GROMACS .gro file of C-alpha atoms in nm:
model
   92
    1UNK     CA    1   0.000   0.000   0.000
    2UNK     CA    2   0.138   0.340  -0.100
    3UNK     CA    3   0.125   0.600   0.178
    4UNK     CA    4  -0.160   0.843   0.122
    5UNK     CA    5  -0.103   1.215   0.169
    6UNK     CA    6  -0.246   1.366   0.484
    7UNK     CA    7  -0.602   1.489   0.428
    8UNK     CA    8  -0.767   1.722   0.678
    9UNK     CA    9  -1.118   1.862   0.664
   10UNK     CA   10  -1.326   2.051   0.919
   11UNK     CA   11  -1.672   1.920   1.006
   12UNK     CA   12  -1.767   2.251   1.170
   13UNK     CA   13  -1.593   2.539   1.349
   14UNK     CA   14  -1.493   2.312   1.639
   15UNK     CA   15  -1.408   1.975   1.480
   16UNK     CA   16  -1.129   1.869   1.246
   17UNK     CA   17  -1.103   1.526   1.084
   18UNK     CA   18  -0.762   1.406   0.970
   19UNK     CA   19  -0.673   1.095   0.767
   20UNK     CA   20  -0.321   0.982   0.679
   21UNK     CA   21  -0.415   0.665   0.491
   22UNK     CA   22  -0.403   0.445   0.803
   23UNK     CA   23  -0.563   0.636   1.090
   24UNK     CA   24  -0.872   0.856   1.093
   25UNK     CA   25  -0.851   1.110   1.375
   26UNK     CA   26  -1.112   1.343   1.523
   27UNK     CA   27  -0.994   1.657   1.701
   28UNK     CA   28  -1.190   1.909   1.902
   29UNK     CA   29  -1.522   1.740   1.974
   30UNK     CA   30  -1.558   1.642   2.339
   31UNK     CA   31  -1.273   1.389   2.321
   32UNK     CA   32  -1.023   1.324   2.048
   33UNK     CA   33  -1.065   0.987   1.879
   34UNK     CA   34  -0.858   0.761   1.653
   35UNK     CA   35  -0.978   0.487   1.418
   36UNK     CA   36  -0.726   0.258   1.247
   37UNK     CA   37  -0.826   0.118   0.906
   38UNK     CA   38  -0.809  -0.227   1.068
   39UNK     CA   39  -1.132  -0.129   1.250
   40UNK     CA   40  -1.304  -0.074   0.915
   41UNK     CA   41  -1.435   0.278   0.982
   42UNK     CA   42  -1.673   0.440   0.736
   43UNK     CA   43  -1.869   0.765   0.736
   44UNK     CA   44  -2.248   0.791   0.730
   45UNK     CA   45  -2.422   1.124   0.673
   46UNK     CA   46  -2.758   1.234   0.812
   47UNK     CA   47  -2.882   1.542   0.626
   48UNK     CA   48  -3.155   1.779   0.734
   49UNK     CA   49  -3.182   2.043   1.000
   50UNK     CA   50  -2.976   1.845   1.251
   51UNK     CA   51  -2.696   1.736   1.018
   52UNK     CA   52  -2.465   1.474   1.166
   53UNK     CA   53  -2.196   1.245   1.039
   54UNK     CA   54  -2.126   0.918   1.211
   55UNK     CA   55  -1.800   0.729   1.207
   56UNK     CA   56  -1.897   0.363   1.233
   57UNK     CA   57  -1.659   0.068   1.262
   58UNK     CA   58  -1.726  -0.288   1.156
   59UNK     CA   59  -1.733  -0.382   1.526
   60UNK     CA   60  -2.015  -0.135   1.599
   61UNK     CA   61  -1.817   0.151   1.753
   62UNK     CA   62  -1.995   0.477   1.666
   63UNK     CA   63  -1.896   0.845   1.695
   64UNK     CA   64  -2.153   1.107   1.592
   65UNK     CA   65  -2.051   1.463   1.503
   66UNK     CA   66  -2.252   1.764   1.381
   67UNK     CA   67  -2.136   1.905   1.046
   68UNK     CA   68  -2.193   2.229   0.858
   69UNK     CA   69  -2.368   2.195   0.520
   70UNK     CA   70  -2.110   2.401   0.329
   71UNK     CA   71  -1.836   2.159   0.447
   72UNK     CA   72  -2.015   1.847   0.318
   73UNK     CA   73  -1.818   1.820  -0.013
   74UNK     CA   74  -1.487   1.795   0.176
   75UNK     CA   75  -1.635   1.540   0.416
   76UNK     CA   76  -1.766   1.333   0.126
   77UNK     CA   77  -1.419   1.342  -0.028
   78UNK     CA   78  -1.280   1.217   0.303
   79UNK     CA   79  -1.538   0.935   0.303
   80UNK     CA   80  -1.424   0.833  -0.047
   81UNK     CA   81  -1.056   0.841   0.050
   82UNK     CA   82  -1.132   0.630   0.356
   83UNK     CA   83  -1.329   0.378   0.149
   84UNK     CA   84  -1.045   0.351  -0.105
   85UNK     CA   85  -0.793   0.295   0.172
   86UNK     CA   86  -1.010   0.023   0.327
   87UNK     CA   87  -1.036  -0.157  -0.007
   88UNK     CA   88  -0.653  -0.163  -0.026
   89UNK     CA   89  -0.604  -0.287   0.331
   90UNK     CA   90  -0.595  -0.663   0.395
   91UNK     CA   91  -0.821  -0.773   0.679
   92UNK     CA   92  -0.646  -0.884   1.000
   0.00000   0.00000   0.00000
């Protein structure tokens, strides 16, 4: 697997998501969190008035974060990068 460049995108004024190709990190929302690709994290989006994104692992771990509508394109790009990385990672 070729190392991916660091990708960072805000979810709102208080939360930053960062992905280096192996670890998805959440900064600034209650507690910081880290999700290794081994955990199989993916992003789910709930649109509407109370927009939220959820980071969900294949083992059921869930982290829900509010997001700003104008930042959705960057978050969707992050979701695609994460999905591509997962498809390149052998399961352990």
